[in-house]
Short mmCIF file of C-alpha atoms and ligand atoms in Angstrom, two decimals:
data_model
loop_
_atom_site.label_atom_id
_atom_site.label_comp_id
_atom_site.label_asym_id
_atom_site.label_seq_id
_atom_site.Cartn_x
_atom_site.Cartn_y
_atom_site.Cartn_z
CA UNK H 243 65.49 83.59 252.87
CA UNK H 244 68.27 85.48 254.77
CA UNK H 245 71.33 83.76 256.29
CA UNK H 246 69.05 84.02 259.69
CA UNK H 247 66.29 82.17 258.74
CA UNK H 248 66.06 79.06 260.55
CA UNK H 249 68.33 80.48 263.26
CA UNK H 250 66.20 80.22 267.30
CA UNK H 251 66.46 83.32 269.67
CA UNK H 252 65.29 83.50 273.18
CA UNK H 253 64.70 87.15 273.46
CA UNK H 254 64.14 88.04 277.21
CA UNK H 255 62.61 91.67 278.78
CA UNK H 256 63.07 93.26 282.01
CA UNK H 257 62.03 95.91 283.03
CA UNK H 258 62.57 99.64 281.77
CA UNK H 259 61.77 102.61 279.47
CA UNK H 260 63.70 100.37 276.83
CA UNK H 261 61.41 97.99 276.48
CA UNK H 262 59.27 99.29 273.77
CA UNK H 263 62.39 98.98 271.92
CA UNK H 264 62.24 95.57 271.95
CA UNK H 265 58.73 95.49 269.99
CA UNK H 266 61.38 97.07 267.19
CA UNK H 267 63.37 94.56 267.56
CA UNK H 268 61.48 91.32 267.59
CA UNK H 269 59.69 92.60 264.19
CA UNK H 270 63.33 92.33 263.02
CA UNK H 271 64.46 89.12 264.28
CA UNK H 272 61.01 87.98 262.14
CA UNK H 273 61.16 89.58 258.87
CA UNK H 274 64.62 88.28 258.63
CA UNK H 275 63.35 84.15 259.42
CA UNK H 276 64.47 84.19 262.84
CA UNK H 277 62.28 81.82 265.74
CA UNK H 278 61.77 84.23 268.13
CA UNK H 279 60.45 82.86 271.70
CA UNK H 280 59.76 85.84 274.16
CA UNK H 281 60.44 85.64 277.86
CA UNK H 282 59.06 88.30 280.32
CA UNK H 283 59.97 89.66 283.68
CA UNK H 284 57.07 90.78 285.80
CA UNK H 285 58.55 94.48 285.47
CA UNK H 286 59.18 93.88 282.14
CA UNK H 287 55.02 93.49 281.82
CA UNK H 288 54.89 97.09 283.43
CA UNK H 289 56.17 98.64 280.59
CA UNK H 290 54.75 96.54 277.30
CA UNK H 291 52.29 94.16 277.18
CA UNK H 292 53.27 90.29 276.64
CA UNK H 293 49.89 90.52 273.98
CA UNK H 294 52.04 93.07 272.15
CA UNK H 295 55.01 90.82 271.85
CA UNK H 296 52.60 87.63 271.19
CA UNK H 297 51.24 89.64 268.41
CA UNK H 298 54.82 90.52 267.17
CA UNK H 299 56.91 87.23 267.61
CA UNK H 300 54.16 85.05 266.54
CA UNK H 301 54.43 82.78 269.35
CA UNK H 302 53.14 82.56 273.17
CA UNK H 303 55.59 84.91 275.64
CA UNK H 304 56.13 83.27 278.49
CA UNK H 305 56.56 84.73 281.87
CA UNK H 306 56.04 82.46 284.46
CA UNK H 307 58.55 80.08 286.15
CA UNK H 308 55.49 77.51 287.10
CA UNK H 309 53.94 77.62 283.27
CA UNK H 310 52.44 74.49 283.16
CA UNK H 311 52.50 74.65 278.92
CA UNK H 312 55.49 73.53 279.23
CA UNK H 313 56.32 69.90 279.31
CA UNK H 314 56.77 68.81 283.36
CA UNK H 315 56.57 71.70 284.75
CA UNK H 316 60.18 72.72 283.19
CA UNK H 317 60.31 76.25 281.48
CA UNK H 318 63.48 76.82 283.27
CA UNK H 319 64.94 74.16 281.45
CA UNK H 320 62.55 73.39 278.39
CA UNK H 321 62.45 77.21 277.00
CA UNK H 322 66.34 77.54 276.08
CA UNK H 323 66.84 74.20 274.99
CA UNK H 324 66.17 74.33 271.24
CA UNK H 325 67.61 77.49 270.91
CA UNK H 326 70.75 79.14 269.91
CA UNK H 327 71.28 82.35 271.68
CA UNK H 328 69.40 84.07 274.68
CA UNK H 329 69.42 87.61 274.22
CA UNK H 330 68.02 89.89 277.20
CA UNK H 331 67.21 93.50 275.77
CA UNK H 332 66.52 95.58 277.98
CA UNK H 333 68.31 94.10 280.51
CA UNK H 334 67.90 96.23 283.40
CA UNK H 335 70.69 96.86 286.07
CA UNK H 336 68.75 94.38 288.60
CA UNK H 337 68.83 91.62 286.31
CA UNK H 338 72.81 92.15 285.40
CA UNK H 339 73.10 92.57 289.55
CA UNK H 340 71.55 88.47 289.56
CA UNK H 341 73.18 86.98 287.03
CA UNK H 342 76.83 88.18 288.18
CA UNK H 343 75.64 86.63 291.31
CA UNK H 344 73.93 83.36 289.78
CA UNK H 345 70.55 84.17 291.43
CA UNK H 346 67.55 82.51 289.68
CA UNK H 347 64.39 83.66 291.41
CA UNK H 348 62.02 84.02 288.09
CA UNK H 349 61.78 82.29 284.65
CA UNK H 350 64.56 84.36 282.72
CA UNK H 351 66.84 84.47 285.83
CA UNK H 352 66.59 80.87 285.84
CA UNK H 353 66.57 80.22 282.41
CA UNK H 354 69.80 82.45 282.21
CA UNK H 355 71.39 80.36 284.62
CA UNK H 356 70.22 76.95 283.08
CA UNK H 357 71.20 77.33 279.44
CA UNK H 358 73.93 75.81 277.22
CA UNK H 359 73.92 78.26 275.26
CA UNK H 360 75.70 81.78 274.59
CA UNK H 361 74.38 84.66 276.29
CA UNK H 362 74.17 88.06 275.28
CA UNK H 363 72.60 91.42 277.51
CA UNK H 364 71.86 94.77 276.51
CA UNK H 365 72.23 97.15 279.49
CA UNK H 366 69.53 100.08 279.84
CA UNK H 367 69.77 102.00 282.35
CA UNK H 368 70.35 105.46 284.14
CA UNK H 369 73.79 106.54 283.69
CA UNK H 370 74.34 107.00 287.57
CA UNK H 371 73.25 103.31 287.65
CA UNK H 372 75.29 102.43 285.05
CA UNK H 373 78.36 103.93 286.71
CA UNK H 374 77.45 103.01 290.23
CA UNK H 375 80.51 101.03 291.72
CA UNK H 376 78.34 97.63 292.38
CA UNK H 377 77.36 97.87 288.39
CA UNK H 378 80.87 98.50 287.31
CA UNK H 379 81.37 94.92 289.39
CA UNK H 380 79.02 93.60 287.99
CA UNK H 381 79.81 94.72 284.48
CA UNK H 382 83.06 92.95 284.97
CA UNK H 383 81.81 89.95 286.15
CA UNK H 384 79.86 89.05 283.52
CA UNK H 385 82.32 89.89 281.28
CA UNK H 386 84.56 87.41 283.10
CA UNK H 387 81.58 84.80 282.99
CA UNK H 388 82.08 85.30 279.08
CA UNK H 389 78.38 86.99 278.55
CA UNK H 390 78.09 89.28 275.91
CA UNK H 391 77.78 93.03 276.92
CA UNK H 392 76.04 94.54 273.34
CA UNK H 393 76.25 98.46 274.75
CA UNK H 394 75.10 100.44 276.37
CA UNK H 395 75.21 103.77 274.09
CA UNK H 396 75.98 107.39 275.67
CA UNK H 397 72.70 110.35 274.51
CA UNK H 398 69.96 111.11 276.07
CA UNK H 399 67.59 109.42 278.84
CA UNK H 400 64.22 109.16 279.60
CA UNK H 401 64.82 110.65 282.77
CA UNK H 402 65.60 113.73 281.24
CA UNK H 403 69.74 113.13 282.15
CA UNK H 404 72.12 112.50 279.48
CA UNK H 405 75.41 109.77 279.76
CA UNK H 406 76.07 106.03 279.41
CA UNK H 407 73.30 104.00 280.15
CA UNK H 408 71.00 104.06 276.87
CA UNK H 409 69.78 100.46 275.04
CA UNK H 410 71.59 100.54 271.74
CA UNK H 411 69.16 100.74 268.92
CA UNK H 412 67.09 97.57 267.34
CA UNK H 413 68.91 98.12 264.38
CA UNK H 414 71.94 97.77 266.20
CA UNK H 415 71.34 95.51 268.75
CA UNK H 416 69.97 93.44 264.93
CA UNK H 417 73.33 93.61 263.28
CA UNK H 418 74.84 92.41 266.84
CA UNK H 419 72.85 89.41 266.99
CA UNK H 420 73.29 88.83 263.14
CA UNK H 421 77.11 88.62 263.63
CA UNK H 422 76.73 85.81 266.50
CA UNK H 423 74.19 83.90 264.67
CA UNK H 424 75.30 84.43 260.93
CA UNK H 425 77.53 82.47 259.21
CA UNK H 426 81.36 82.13 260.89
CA UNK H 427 83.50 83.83 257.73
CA UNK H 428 86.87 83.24 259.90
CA UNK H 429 86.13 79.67 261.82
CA UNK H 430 89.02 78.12 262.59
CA UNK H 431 91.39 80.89 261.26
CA UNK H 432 93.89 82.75 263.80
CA UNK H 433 93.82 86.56 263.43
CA UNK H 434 96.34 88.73 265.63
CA UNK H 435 95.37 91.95 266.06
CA UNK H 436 97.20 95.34 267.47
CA UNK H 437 94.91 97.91 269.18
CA UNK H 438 95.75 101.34 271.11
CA UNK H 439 98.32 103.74 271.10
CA UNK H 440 102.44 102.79 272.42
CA UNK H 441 103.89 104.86 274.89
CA UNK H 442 107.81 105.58 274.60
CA UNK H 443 109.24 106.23 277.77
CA UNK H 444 111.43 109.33 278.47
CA UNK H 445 112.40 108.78 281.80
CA UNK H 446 110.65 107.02 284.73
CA UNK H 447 107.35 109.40 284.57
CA UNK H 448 107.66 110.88 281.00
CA UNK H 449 106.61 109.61 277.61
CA UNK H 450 105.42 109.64 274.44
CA UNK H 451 102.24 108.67 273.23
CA UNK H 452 99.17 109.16 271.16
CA UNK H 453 95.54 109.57 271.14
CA UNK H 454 94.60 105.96 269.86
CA UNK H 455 91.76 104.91 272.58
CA UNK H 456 92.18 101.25 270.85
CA UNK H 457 88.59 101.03 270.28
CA UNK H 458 89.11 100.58 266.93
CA UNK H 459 91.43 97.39 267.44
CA UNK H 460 89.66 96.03 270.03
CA UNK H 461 86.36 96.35 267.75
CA UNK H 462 87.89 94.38 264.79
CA UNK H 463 88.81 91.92 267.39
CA UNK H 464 85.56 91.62 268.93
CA UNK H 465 83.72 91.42 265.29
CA UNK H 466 86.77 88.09 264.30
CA UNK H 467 85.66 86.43 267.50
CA UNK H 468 82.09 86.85 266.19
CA UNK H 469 83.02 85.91 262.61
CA UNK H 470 83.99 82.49 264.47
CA UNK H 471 88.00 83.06 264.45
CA UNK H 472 90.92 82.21 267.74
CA UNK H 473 91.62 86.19 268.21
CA UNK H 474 95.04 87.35 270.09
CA UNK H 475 95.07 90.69 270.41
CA UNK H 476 98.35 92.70 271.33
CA UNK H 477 97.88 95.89 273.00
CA UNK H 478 99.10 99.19 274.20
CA UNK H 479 98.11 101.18 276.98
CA UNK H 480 93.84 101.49 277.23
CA UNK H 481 90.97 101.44 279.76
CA UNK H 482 88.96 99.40 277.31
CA UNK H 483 87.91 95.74 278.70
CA UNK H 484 89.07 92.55 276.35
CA UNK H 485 86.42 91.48 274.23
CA UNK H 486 84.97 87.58 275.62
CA UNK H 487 87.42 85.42 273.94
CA UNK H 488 90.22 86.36 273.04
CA UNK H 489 93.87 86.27 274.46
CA UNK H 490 95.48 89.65 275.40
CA UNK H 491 98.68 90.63 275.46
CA UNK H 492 99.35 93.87 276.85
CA UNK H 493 103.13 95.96 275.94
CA UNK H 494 103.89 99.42 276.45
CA UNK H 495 106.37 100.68 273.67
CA UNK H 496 106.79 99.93 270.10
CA UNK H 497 109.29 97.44 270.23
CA UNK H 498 107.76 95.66 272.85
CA UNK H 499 104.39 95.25 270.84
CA UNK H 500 106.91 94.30 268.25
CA UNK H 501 108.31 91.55 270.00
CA UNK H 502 105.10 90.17 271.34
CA UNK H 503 103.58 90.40 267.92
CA UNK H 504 106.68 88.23 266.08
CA UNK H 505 106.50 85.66 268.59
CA UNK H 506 103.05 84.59 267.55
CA UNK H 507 102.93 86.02 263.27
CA UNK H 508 103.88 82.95 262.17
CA UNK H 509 101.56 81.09 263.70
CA UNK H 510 98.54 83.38 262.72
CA UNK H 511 96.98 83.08 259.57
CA UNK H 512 96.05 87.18 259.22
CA UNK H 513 97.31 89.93 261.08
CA UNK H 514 95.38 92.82 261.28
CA UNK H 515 97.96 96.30 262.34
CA UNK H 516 95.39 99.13 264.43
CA UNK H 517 97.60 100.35 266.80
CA UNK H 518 98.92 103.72 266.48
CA UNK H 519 102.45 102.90 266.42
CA UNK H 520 105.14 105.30 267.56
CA UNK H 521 107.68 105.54 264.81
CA UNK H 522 110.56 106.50 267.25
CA UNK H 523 111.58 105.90 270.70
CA UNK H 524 113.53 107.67 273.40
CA UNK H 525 117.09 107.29 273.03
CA UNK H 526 118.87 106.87 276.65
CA UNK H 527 115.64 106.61 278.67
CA UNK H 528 116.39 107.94 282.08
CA UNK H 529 116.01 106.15 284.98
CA UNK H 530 114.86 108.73 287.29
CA UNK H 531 112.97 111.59 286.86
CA UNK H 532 114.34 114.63 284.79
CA UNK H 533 114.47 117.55 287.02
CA UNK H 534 113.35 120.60 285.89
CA UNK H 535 116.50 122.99 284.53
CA UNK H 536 117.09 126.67 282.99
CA UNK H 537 118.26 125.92 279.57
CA UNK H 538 116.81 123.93 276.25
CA UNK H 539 116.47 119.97 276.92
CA UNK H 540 117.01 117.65 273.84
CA UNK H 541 115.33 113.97 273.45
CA UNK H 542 117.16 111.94 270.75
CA UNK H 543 114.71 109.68 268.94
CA UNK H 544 115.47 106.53 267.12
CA UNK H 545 113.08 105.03 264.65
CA UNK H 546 111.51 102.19 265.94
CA UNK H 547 110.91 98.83 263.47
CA UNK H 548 108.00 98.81 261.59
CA UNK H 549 106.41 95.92 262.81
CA UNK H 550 103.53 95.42 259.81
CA UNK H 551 106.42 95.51 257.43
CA UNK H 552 108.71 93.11 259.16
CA UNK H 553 105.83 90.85 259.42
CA UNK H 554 104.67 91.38 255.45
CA UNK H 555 108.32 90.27 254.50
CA UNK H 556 108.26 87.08 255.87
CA UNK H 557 108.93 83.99 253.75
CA UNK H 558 105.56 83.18 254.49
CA UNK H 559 103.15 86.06 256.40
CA UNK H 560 100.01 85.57 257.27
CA UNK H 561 97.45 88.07 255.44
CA UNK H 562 97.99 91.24 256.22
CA UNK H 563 96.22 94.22 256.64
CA UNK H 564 97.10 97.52 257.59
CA UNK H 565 95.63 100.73 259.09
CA UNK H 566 96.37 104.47 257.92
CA UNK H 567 95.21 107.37 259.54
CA UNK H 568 95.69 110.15 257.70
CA UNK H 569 95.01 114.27 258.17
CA UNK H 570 95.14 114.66 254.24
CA UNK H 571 95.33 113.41 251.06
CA UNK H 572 93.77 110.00 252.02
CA UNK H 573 93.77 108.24 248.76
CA UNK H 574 97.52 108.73 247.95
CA UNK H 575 99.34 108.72 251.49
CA UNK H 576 97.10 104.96 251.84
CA UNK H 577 97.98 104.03 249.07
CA UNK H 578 101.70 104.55 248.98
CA UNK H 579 101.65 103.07 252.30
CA UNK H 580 100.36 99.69 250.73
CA UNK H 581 103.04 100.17 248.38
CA UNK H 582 105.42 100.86 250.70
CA UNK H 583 104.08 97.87 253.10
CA UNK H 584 103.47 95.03 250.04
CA UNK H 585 100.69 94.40 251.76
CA UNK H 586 96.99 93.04 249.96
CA UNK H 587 94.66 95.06 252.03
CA UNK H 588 95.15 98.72 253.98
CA UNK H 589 91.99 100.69 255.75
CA UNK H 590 92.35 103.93 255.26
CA UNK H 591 90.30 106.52 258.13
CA UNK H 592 90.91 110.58 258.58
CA UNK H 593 92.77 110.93 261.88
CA UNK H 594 90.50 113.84 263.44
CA UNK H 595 87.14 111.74 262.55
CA UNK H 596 88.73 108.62 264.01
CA UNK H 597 91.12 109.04 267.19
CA UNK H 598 88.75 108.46 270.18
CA UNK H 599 85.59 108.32 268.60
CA UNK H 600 83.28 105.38 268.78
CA UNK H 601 82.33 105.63 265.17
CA UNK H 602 84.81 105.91 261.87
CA UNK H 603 84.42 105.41 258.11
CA UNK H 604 86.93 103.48 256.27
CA UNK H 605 88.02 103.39 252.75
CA UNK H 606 89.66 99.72 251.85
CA UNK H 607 92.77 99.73 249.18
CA UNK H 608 93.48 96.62 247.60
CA UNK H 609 94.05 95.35 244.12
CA UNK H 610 90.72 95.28 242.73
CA UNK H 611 90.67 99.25 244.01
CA UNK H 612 88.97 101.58 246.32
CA UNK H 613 86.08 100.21 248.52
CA UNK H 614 84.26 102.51 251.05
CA UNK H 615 82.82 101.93 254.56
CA UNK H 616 80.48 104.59 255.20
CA UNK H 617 80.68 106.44 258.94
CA UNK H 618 78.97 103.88 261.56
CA UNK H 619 79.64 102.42 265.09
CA UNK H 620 83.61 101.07 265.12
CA UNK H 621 82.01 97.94 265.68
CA UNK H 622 79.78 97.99 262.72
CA UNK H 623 82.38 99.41 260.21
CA UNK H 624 84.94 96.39 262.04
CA UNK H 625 82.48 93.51 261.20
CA UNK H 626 82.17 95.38 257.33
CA UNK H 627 85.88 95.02 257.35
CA UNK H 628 86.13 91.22 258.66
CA UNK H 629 83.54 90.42 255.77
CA UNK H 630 85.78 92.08 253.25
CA UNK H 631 88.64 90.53 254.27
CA UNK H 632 86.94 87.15 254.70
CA UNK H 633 85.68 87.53 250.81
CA UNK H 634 89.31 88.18 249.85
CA UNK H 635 90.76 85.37 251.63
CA UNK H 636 88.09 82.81 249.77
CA UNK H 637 89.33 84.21 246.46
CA UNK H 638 92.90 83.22 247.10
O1 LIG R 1020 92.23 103.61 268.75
P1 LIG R 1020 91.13 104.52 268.23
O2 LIG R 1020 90.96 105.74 269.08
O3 LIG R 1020 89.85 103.76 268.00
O4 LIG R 1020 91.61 105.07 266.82
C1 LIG R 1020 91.78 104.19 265.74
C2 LIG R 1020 92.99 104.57 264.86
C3 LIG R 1020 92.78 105.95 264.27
C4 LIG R 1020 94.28 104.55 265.70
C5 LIG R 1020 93.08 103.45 263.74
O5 LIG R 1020 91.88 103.45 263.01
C6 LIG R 1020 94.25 103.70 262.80
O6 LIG R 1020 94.16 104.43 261.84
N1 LIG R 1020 95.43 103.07 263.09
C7 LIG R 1020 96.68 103.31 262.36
C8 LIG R 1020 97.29 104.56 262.87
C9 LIG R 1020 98.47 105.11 262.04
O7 LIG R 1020 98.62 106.24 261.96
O8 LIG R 1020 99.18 104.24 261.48
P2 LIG R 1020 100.56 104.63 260.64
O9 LIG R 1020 100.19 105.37 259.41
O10 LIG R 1020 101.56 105.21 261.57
O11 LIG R 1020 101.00 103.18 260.28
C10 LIG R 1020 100.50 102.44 259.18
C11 LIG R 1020 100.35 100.99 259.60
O12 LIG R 1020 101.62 100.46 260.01
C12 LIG R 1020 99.41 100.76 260.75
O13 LIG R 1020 98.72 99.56 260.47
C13 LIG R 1020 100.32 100.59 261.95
O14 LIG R 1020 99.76 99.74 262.95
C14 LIG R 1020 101.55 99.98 261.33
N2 LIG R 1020 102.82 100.34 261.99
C15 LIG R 1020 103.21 101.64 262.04
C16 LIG R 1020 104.43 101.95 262.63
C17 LIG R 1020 105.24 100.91 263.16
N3 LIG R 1020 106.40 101.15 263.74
N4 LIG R 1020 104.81 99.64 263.07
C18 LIG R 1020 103.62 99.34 262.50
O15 LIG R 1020 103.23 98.17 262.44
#
């Protein structure tokens, strides 16, 4: 018994190269209890056979919209009802292109567009596809439609070109599915979360900033949405698109995300601190741009107010948990800076093996000690984190 078992996937194939993937993948939906019901595109049956994933599911695929197995005449209908989650992997950038536009001209299409339940893709493609202006569109618009995007990954193709386009891994695409379906370690809590970098202004074009992507932020806020919890998520400056779900709030400078963040701590019942915060702004900010001179220019900074802090010392804070990113001596700069903080719980990550990157490793500081998170996807090591936090929340 696993905390899947029981738990009813539609998994639907279109087709592409990815598909044999998805042989992978059902095996692990079924060792770990989950119903799996397969759905087929007629591409999809180009590149695996529908005996293959009969064989591997246990059950009859289905691939027709006129399957008269199914009661009435309705496997449009009949084949998502039961279930809890459709899941299309591979989803191919034809099938993203019809359901951003609500076309339903074969049985997934249609099922897709039928179903009361959540829906989650898993691009494959060629990177020029991928990046092709009417998928970028469509990217957005079924983020807007509140599907779930579960990659793509960057590496190499089967076309022989490399970029963003490739299926994440079963494994991956496994623990993905796990977090929607598994059991909700946050429901009904509300967790505010900063992500990204802050950008200090020193005059009208000029600032200062840092190389924070937010990925990290935005991944713990993606894996409390999954983990069942009402996410707002403050953030500075990034090209990253909000995870389905929660509220954004974007700021510039520190004491902006400061302000933003006060107005709703109180009201939260953990705040989780990612951003990389500027500790000192610009003093007399120019309106107009500096021009260029002979002699030395000097910027005055001022420190800005540590906004974790400010929130720990309330009469009553929500749980708090910091970030540290660190170029050396990991253990004892984090854990001063818990200290320092008074705060239960601070994730500690090296700053060159974490800026930017779309993986990390964390190590967790809190009373009982040192806990580590060994190097995986941001979004794997964020649901890790979520867990941990979840487990120290129920001990309270
Ligand atoms: O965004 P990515 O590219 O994915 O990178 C992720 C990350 C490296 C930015 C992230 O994992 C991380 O480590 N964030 C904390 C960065 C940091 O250096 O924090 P700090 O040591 O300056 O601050 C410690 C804590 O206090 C942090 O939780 C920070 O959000 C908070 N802080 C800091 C200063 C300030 N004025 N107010 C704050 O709340």
């Amino acid at each position: 018994m696993t905390s899947l078992s029981g738990k009813r996937l539609l998994l639907g194939l279109t087709g592409g190269i990815a598909a044999y993937k998805a042989a992978a993948l059902a095996r692990l939906f079924v060792k770990a209890g989950i119903d799996v019901r397969v759905v087929m595109t007629e591409a999809a049956c180009r590149f695996i056979t529908p005996v293959t994933m009969q064989a591997l599911s246990g059950q009859p695929v289905y691939t027709d919209l006129w399957d008269a197995r199914v009661r009435d005449n309705m496997a449009h209908i009949e084949l998502s009802r039961d279930r809890d989650l459709i899941l299309v992997a591979p989803a191919s950038a034809d099938f993203m292109a019809k359901l951003a536009n609500g076309e339903a001209n074969d049985l997934l299409s249609t099922l897709c567009l039928a179903r009361r339940i959540p829906l989650a893709v898993a691009p494959a493609m060629n990177v020029e596809m991928w990046e092709n202006a009417a998928t970028v569109r469509n990217v957005a618009r079924l983020r807007e439609d509140g599907i779930i995007l579960m990659g793509p990954a960057a590496g190499d193709q089967a076309c022989g070109e490399t970029g963003m386009g490739r299926m994440l891994e079963p494994e991956e695409l496994f623990e993905a599915v796990a977090a929607l379906l598994g059991p909700r370690l946050l429901k009904g809590k509300k967790v505010l979360v900063t992500a990204g970098p802050t950008y200090e202004p020193i005059d009208t074009v000029r600032g200062i900033t840092n190389q924070s992507s937010g990925k990290m932020g935005y991944a713990v806020a993606q894996a409390a949405i999954e983990a069942g919890a009402e996410v707002t998520l403050v953030s500075g400056p990034t090209a990253l698109a909000t995870p389905a779900g929660a509220v954004r709030m974007d700021v510039r400078s520190a004491r902006e995300m400061h302000d933003a963040v006060m107005a709703r701590a109180k009201a939260s019942d953990i705040f989780i601190a990612v951003a990389a915060v500027a500790d000192y702004h610009v003093v007399g900010e120019k309106s107009h741009k500096i021009k260029r001179g002979t002699g030395n220019l000097f910027i005055e900074l001022a420190p800005n107010p540590d906004i974790l802090a400010t929130v720990a010392a309330l009469k009553k804070p929500p749980f708090c948990v910091g970030f540290a990113a660190e170029t050396e001596n990991l253990r004892a700069n984090a854990q001063a800076k818990r200290k320092h903080k008074k705060i239960p719980l601070l994730a500690a990550n090296l700053a060159q093996e974490a800026f930017g990157r779309d993986d990390n490793a964390l190590t967790l500081f809190d009373d009982k000690g040192q806990h580590e998170l060994k190097r995986a996807a941001k979004i794997a090591i964020a649901r890790q984190l979520i867990a941990h936090i979840a487990g120290m929340l129920k001990k309270r």
